[in-house]
Coordinates of C-alpha atoms and ligand atoms in Angstrom, one line a residue:
X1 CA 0.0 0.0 0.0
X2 CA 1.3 3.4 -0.7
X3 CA 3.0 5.4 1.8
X4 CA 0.8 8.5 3.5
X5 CA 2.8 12.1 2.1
X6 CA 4.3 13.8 5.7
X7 CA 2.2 17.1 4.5
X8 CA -1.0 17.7 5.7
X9 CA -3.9 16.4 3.5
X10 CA -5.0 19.1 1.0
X11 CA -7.5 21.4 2.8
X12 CA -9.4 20.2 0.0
X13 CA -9.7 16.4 1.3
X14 CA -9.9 17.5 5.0
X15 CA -13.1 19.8 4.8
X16 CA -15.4 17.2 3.6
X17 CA -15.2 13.4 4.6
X18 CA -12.4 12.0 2.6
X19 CA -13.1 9.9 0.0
X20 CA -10.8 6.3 1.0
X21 CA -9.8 4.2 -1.8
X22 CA -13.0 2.2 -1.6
X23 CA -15.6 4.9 -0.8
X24 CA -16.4 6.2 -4.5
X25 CA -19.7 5.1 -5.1
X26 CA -18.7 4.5 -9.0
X27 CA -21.3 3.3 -12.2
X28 CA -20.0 2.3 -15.7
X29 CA -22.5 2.0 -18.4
X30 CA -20.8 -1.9 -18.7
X31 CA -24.5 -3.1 -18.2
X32 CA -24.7 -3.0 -21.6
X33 CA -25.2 -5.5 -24.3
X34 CA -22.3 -5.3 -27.3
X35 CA -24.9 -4.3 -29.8
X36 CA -22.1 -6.6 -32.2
X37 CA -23.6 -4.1 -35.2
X38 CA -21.1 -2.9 -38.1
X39 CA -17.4 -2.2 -38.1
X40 CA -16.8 1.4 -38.1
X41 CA -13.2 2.5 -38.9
X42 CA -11.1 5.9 -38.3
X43 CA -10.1 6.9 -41.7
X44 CA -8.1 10.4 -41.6
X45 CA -7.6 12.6 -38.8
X46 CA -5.9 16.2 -37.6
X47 CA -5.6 18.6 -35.2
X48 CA -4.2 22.2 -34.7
X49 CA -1.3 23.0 -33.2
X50 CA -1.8 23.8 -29.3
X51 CA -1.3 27.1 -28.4
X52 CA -1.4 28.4 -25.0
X53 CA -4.0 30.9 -23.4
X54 CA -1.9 34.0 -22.8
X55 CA -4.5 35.9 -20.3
X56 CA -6.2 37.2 -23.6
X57 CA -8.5 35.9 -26.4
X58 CA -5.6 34.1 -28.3
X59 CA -5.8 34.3 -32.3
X60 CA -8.4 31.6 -33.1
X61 CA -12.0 31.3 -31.4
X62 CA -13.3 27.3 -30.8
X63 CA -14.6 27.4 -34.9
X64 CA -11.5 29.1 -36.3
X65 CA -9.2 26.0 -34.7
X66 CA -12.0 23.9 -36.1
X67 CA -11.8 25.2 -39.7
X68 CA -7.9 25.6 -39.6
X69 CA -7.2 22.0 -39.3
X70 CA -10.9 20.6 -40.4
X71 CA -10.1 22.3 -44.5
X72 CA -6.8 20.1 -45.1
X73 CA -8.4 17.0 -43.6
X74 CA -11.7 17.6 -46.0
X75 CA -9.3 18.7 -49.0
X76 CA -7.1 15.1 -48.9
X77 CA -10.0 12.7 -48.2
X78 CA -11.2 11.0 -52.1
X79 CA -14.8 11.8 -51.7
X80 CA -16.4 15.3 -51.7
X81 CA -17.7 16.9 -48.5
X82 CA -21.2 16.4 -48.9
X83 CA -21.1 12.8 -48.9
X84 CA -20.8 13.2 -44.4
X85 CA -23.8 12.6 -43.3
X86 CA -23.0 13.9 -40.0
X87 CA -21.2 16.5 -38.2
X88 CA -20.3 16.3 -34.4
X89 CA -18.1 18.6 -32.4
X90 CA -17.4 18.5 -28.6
X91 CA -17.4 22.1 -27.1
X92 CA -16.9 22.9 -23.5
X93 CA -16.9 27.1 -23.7
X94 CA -19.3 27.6 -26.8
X95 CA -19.1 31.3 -27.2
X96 CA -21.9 33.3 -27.9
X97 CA -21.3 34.0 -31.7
X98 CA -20.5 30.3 -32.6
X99 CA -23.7 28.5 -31.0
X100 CA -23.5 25.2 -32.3
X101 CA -20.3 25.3 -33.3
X102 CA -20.6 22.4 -35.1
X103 CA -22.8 23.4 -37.6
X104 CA -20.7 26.9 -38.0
X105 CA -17.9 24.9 -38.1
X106 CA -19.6 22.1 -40.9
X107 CA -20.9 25.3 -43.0
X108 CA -17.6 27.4 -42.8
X109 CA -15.7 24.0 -44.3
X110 CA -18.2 24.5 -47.0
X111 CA -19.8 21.3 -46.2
X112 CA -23.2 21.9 -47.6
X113 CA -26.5 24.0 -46.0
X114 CA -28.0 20.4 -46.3
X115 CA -25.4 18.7 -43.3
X116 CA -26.6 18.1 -39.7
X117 CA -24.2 19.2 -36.8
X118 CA -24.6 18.8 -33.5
X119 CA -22.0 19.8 -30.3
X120 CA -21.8 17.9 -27.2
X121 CA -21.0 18.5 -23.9
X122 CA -19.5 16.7 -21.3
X123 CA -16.7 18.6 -20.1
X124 CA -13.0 17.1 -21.0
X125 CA -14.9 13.8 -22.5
X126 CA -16.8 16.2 -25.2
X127 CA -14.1 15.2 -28.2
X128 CA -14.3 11.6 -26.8
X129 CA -17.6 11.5 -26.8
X130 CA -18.4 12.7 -30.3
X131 CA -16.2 9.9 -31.7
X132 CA -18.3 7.7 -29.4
X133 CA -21.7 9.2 -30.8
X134 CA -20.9 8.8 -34.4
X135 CA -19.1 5.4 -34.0
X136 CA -22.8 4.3 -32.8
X137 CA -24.3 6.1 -35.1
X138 CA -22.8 4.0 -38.2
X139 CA -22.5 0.9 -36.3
X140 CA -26.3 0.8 -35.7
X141 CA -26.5 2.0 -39.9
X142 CA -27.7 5.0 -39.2
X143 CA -25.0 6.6 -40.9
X144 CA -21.9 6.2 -43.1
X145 CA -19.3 8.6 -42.7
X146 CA -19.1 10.9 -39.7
X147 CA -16.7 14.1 -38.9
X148 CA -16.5 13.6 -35.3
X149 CA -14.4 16.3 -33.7
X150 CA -13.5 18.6 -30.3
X151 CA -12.9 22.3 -30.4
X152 CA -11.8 25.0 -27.6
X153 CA -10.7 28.3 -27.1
X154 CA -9.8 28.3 -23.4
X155 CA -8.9 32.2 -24.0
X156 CA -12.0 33.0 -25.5
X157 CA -14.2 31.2 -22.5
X158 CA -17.0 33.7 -22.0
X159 CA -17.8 34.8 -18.2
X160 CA -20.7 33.4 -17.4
X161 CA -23.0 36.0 -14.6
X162 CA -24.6 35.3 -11.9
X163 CA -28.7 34.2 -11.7
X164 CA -28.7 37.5 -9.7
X165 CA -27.4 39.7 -12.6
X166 CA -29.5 37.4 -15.0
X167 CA -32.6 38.3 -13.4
X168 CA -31.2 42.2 -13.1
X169 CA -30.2 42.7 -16.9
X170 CA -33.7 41.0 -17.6
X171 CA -35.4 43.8 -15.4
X172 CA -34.0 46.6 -16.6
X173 CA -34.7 45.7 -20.1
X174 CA -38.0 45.2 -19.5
X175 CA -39.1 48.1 -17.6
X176 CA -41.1 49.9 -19.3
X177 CA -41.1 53.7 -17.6
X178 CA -38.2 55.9 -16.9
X179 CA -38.9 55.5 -12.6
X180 CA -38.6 51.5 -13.3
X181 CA -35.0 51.9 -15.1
X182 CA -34.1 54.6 -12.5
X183 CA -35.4 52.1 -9.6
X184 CA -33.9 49.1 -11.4
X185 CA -30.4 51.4 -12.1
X186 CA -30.5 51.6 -8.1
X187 CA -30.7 48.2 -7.4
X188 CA -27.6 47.8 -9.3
X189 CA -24.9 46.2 -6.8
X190 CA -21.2 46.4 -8.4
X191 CA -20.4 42.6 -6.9
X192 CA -23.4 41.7 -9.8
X193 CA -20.6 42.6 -12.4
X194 CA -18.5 39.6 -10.5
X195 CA -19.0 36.4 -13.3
X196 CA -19.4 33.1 -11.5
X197 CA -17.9 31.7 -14.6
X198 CA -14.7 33.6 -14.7
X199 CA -11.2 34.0 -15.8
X200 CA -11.0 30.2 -14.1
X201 CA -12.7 28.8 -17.1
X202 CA -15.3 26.9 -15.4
X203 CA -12.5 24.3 -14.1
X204 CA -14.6 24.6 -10.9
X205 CA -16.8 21.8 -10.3
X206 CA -20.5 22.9 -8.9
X207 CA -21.4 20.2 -6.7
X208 CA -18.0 19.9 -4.4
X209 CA -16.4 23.7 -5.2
X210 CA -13.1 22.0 -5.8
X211 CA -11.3 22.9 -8.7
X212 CA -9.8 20.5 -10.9
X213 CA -6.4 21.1 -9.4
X214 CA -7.5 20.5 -5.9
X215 CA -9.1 16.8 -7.2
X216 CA -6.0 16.4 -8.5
X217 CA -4.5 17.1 -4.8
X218 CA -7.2 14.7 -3.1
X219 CA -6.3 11.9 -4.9
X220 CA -2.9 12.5 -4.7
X221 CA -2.9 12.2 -1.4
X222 CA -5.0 9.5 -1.1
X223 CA -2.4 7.1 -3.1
X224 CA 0.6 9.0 -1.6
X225 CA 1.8 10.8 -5.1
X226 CA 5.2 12.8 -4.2
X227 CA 6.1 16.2 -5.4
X228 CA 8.8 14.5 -6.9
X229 CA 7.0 11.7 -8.5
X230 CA 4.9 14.4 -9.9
X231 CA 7.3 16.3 -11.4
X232 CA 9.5 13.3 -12.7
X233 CA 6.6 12.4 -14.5
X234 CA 6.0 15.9 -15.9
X235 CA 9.9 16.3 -17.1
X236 CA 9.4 13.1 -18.7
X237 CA 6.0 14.4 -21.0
X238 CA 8.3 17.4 -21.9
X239 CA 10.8 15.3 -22.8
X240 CA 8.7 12.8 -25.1
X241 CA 7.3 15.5 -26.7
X242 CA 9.8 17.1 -27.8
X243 CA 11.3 14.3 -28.4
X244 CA 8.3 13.5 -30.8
X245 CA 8.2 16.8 -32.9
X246 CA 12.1 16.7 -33.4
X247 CA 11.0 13.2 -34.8
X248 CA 8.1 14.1 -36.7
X249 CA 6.2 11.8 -35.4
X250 CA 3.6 14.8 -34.9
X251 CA 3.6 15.0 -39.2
X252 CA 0.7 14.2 -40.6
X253 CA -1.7 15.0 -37.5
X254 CA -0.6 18.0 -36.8
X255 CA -1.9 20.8 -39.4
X256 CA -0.4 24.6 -38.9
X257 CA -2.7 27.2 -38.6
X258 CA -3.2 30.9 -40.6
X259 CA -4.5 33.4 -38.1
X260 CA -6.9 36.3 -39.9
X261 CA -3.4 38.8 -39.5
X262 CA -2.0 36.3 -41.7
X263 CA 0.5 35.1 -38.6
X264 CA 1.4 31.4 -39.0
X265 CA 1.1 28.9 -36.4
X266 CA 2.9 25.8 -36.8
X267 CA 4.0 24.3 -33.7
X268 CA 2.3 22.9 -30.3
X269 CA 3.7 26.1 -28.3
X270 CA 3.4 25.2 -24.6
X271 CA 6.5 22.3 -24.7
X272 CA 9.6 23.1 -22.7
X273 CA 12.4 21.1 -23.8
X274 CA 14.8 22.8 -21.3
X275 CA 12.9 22.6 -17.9
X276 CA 14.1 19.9 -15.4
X277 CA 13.7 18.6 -12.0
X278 CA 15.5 21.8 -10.7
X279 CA 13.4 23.9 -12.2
X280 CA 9.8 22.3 -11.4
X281 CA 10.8 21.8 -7.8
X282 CA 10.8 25.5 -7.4
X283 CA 7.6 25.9 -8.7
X284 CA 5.0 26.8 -5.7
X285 CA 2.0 24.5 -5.5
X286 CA -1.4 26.3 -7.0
X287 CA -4.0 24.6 -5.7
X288 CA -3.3 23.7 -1.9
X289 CA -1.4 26.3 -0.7
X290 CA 1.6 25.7 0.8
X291 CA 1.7 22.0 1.3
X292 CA 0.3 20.6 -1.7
X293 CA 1.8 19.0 -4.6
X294 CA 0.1 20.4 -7.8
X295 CA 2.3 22.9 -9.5
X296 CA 1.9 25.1 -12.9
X297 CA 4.6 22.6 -14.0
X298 CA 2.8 19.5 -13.1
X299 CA -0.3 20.3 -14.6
X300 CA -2.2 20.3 -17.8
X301 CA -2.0 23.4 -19.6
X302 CA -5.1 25.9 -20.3
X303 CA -4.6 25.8 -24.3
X304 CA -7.0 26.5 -27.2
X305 CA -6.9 23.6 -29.7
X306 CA -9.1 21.7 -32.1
X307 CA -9.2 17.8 -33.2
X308 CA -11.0 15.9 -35.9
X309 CA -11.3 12.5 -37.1
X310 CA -13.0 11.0 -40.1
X311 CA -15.6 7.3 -39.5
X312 CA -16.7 5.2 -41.7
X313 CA -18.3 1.9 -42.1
X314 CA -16.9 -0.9 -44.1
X315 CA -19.3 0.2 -46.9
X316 CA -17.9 3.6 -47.0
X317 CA -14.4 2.2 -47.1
X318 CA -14.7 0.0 -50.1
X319 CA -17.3 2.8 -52.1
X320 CA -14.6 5.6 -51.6
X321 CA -11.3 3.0 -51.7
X322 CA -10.4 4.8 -48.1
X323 CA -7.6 3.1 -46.1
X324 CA -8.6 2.6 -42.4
X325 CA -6.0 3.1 -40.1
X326 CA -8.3 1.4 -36.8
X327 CA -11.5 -0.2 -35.9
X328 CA -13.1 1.4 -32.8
X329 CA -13.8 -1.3 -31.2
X330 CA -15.8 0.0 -28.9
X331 CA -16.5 2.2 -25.2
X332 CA -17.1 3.0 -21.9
X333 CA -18.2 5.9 -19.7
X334 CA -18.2 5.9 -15.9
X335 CA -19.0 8.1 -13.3
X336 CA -18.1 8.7 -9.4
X337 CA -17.6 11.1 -6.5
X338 CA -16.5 14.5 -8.4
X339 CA -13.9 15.3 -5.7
X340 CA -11.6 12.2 -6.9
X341 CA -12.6 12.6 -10.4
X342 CA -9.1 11.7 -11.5
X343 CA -9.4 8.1 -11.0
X344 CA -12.2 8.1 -13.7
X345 CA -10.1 6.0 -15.9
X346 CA -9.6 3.3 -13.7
X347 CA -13.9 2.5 -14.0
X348 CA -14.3 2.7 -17.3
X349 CA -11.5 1.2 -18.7
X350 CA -11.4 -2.0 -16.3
X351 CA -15.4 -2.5 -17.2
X352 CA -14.7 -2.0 -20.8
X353 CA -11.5 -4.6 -20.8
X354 CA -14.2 -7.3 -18.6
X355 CA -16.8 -6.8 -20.9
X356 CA -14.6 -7.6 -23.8
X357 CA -12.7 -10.3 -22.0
X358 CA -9.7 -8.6 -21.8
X359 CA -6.5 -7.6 -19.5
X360 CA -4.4 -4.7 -19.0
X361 CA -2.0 -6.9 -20.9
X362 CA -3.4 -7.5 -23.7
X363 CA -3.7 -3.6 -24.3
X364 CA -0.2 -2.7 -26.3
X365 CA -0.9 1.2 -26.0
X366 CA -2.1 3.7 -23.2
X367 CA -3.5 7.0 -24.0
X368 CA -4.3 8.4 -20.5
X369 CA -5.6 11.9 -20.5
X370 CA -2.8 14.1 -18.8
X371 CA -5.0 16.4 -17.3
X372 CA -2.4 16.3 -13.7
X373 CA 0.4 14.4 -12.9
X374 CA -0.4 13.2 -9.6
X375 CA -3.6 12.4 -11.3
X376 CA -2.1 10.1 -13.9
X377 CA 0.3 8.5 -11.4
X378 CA -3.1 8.1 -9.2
X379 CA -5.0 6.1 -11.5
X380 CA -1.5 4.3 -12.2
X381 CA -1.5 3.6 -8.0
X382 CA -5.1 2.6 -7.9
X383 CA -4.6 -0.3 -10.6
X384 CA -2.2 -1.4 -8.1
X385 CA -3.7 -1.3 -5.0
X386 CA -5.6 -4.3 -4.1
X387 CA -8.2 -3.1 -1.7
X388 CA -9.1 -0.7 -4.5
X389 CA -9.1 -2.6 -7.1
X390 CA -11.2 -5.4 -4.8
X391 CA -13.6 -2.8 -3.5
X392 CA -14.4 -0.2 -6.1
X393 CA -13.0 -2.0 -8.9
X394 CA -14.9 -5.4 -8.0
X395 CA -11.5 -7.4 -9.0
X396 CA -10.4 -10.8 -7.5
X397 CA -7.0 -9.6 -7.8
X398 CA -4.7 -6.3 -8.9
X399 CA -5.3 -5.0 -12.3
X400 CA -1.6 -4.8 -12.8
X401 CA 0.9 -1.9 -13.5
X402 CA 1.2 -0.7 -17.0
X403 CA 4.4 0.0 -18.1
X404 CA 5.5 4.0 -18.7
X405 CA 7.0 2.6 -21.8
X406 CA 3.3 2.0 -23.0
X407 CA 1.7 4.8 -21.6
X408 CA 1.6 8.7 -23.0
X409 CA 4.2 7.6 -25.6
X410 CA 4.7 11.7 -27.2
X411 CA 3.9 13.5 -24.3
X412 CA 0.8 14.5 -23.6
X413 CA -1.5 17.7 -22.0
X414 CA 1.3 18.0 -19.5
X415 CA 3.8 19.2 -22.0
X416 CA 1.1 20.1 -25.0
X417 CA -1.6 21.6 -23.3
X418 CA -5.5 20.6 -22.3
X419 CA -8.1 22.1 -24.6
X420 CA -10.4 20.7 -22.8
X421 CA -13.1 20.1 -25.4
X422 CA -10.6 18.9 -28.0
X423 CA -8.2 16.7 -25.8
X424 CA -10.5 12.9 -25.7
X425 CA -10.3 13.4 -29.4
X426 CA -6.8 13.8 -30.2
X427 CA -5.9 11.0 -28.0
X428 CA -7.4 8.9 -30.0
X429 CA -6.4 10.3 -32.9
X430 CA -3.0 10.2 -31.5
X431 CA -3.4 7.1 -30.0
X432 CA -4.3 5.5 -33.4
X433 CA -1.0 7.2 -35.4
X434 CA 1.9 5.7 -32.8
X435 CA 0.4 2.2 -32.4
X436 CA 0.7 2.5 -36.5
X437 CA 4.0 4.3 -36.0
X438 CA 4.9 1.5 -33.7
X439 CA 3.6 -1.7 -35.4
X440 CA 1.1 -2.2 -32.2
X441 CA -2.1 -3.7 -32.6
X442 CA -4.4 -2.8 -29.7
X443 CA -4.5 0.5 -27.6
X444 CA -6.6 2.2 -25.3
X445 CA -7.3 5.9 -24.8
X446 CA -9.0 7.3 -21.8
X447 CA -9.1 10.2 -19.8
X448 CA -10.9 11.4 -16.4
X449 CA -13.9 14.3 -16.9
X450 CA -14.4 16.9 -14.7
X451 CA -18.0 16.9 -12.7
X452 CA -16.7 13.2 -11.6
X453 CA -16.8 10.9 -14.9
X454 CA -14.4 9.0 -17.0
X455 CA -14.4 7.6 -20.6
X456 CA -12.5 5.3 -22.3
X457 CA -12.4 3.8 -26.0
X458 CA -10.3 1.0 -27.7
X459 CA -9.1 0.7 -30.4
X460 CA -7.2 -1.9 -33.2
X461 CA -5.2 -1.2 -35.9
X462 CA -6.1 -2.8 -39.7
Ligands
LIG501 C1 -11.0 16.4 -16.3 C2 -9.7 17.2 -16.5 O1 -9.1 17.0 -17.5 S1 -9.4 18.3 -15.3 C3 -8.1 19.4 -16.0 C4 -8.8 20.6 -16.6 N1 -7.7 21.6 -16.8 C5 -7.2 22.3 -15.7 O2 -7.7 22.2 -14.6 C6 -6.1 23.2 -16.0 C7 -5.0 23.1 -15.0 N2 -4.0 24.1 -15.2 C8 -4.1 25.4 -14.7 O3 -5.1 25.7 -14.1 C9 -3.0 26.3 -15.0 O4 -2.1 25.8 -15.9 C10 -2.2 26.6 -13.7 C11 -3.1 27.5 -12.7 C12 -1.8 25.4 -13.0 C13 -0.9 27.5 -14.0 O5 -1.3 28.6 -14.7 P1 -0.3 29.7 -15.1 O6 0.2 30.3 -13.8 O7 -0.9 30.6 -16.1 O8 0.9 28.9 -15.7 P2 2.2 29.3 -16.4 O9 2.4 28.5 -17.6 O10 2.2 30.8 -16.6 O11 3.3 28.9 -15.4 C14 3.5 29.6 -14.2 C15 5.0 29.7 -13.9 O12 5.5 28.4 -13.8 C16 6.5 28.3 -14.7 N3 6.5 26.9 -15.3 C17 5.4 26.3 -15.7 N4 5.8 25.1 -16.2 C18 7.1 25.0 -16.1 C19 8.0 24.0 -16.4 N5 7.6 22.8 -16.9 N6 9.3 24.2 -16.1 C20 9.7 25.4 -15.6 N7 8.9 26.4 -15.3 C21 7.6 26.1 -15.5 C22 6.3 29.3 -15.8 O13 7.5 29.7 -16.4 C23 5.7 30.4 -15.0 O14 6.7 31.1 -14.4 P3 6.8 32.7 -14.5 O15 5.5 33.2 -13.8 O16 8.0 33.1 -13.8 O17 6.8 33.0 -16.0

């Protein structure tokens, strides 16, 4: 069993009863019948380069980043646009020019007034979980071909006001005689002007108040994650990534994008190739203040990004002589406690391997969602511990390590950065492009959701 930290538990875990390993009170939708209907393959995919927020609206807004690298991906695939039947787009911060920003997005790629698009919502899973809708979708035959996509501009997230100023804004504009505005005008508090959704990026979650970063803490203490195991594992995403775009193994996926100033953005901007151990130990903790372990360095960054991929059934394949690169083979959602969020993976993806009488070993590739460091290395602990794994896991033994050579192969939202409505879908796109780069067959990508869910999919190579 993992040793306690010396610290004091985050203030986070010690003002409400602490969650223990066994107390999340955890569902997975693993109830559910394989519907065993078509094949549906990934065909094509790309994504933006990720650029960090800089405290101001950065150059793209969630549609730009969705056009920029959704009009190369259109332009190389052998059949015209039209023939999608079905645009989906996850979008955390929709802002309030691009509502649905799937359909702006499908009718600025000149995809026809005639194609349906539809954005979903489910915090960090939203990319995931558009893949997951239109991977039904043309497994049941409802559809074909699907652009499935994620898309966010962190530094465009629009502050959100209060119920209070709702209901003031709605009186003022509907009185009808000069008294009522005066009277409404003096009921005007300044602290109304305060947005509950602010500059935070609604990273906060409702039910349990904790920020993200303080889940992250909670958990972290509750498996024992050091400072130093945090950071270790944060040098090393820097590292890979790097690594990676020195490589090219990035080429292909990642598509540079044309602000309206005509600047050029070309490369995933938040990677530091030259930080090290020294230099993330002297980083102060955010979240938990001073004792806690969740630094800027350790963390995801808050980065405006966009992701697509191209499905299609076998039908699709063989009418437009496409050349899959993976079968989705299919996935899982879970849900628990919000305050340990973070271990999300470990539900869905243990369900999804029972269900499809797997192990962790027969999986050759690990996409897990960076969103903290002690959060992966949490999930990573919890796979190991038994009474976890016994109790919320409902195991007869450990699920088993899995092996950092497996796992987050490039780097991941550590070292690239978190948009958060974008992220499930690049994993999988990038999932898909090292197991090809790697000649592995099988690979899972997963990732932990805000509000106290997980989601996982798996994938195999053709
Ligand atoms: C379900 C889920 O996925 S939950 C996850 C959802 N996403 C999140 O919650 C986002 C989490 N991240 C955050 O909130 C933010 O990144 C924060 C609050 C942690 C940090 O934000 P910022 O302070 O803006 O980060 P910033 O990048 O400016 O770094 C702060 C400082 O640390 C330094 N730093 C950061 N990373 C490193 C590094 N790897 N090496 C060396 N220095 C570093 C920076 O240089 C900067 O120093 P400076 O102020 O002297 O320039």
């Amino acid at each position: 069993m993992a040793q306690k930290p010396k610290a004091p538990a985050p203030a986070a875990a010690r003002s409400r009863a602490r969650p223990s390993r066994a107390a999340a009170s955890a569902s997975t939708a693993s109830g559910r019948e394989d519907p065993a209907g078509r094949p549906v393959y990934l065909v094509d995919g790309t994504r933006t380069p990720f650029l960090r927020a800089r405290g101001k609206p950065g150059p793209f807004t969630p549609v730009d980043l969705a056009v920029q690298c959704g009009r190369p991906l259109l332009a190389r695939q052998p059949f015209p646009s039209e023939t999608f039947d079905m645009v989906i787009l996850g979008c955390v911060n929709v802002i309030a020019d691009e509502m649905n920003p799937a359909r702006v997005a499908a009718l600025r790629l000149g995809m026809g007034a005639a194609m349906p698009a539809f954005t979903v919502q489910i915090n960090c899973g939203s990319g995931m979980q558009s893949i997951d809708t239109a991977f039904r979708m043309i497994e049941l035959g409802k559809a074909d071909v699907i652009l499935a996509g994620g898309a966010e501009a962190l530094s465009h997230s629009p502050l959100v006001l209060s119920q209070e100023a709702t209901k003031w804004f709605a009186r003022f504009a509907t009185e009808k005689t000069a008294w009522g505005r005066t009277a409404a005008l003096a009921a005007f508090r300044p602290e109304m002007a305060k947005p509950v959704i602010g500059l935070e990026r609604g990273l906060t979650d409702p039910m349990t108040e904790l920020n993200m970063g303080q889940t992250a803490e909670v958990i972290g203490h509750i498996f024992g994650i050091t400072r130093k195991a945090a950071d270790a594992y944060a040098l090393e995403s820097h590292l890979r990534l790097s690594q990676a775009h020195k490589e090219g193994f990035l080429d292909g996926e990642l598509i540079p994008a044309v602000s309206r100033d005509g600047t050029l953005y070309d490369h995933d901007d938040g990677v530091r190739p030259d930080t090290s151990m020294e230099k993330l130990a002297s980083l102060k903790p955010v979240f938990e203040k001073p004792y806690g372990n969740v630094t800027a360095g350790n963390s995801s960054q808050i980065t405006d990004g966009a992701s697509w991929v191209i499905l299609a059934s076998e039908e699709a394949v063989k009418r437009h002589k496409l050349r899959p690169l993976a079968r989705i083979v299919d996935a899982e959602w879970s849900a628990l406690d919000p305050s340990i969020m973070g271990l999300g993976p470990t539900l869905c993806c243990t369900a999804l391997l029972k269900r499809r009488g797997l192990t962790r070993e027969d999986i050759d590739l690990w996409e897990l969602n960076e969103a903290f460091a002690a959060q992966v290395l949490a999930c990573l602990a919890a796979w190991e511990d038994e009474e976890y794994c016994r109790d919320v896991l409902g195991l007869d033994g450990v699920f088993g390590p899995i092996d950092r050579d497996r796992l987050n192969v490039d780097g991941g939202a550590i070292s690239l950065g978190h948009p958060v409505g974008a992220s499930g879908n690049r994993i999988v796109l990038h999932l898909v492009n090292a197991m090809r780069r790697l000649g592995l067959k099988r690979g899972m990508a997963t990732e932990c959701i805000g509000g106290g869910q997980g989601g996982a999919m798996l994938l195999e190579v053709v």
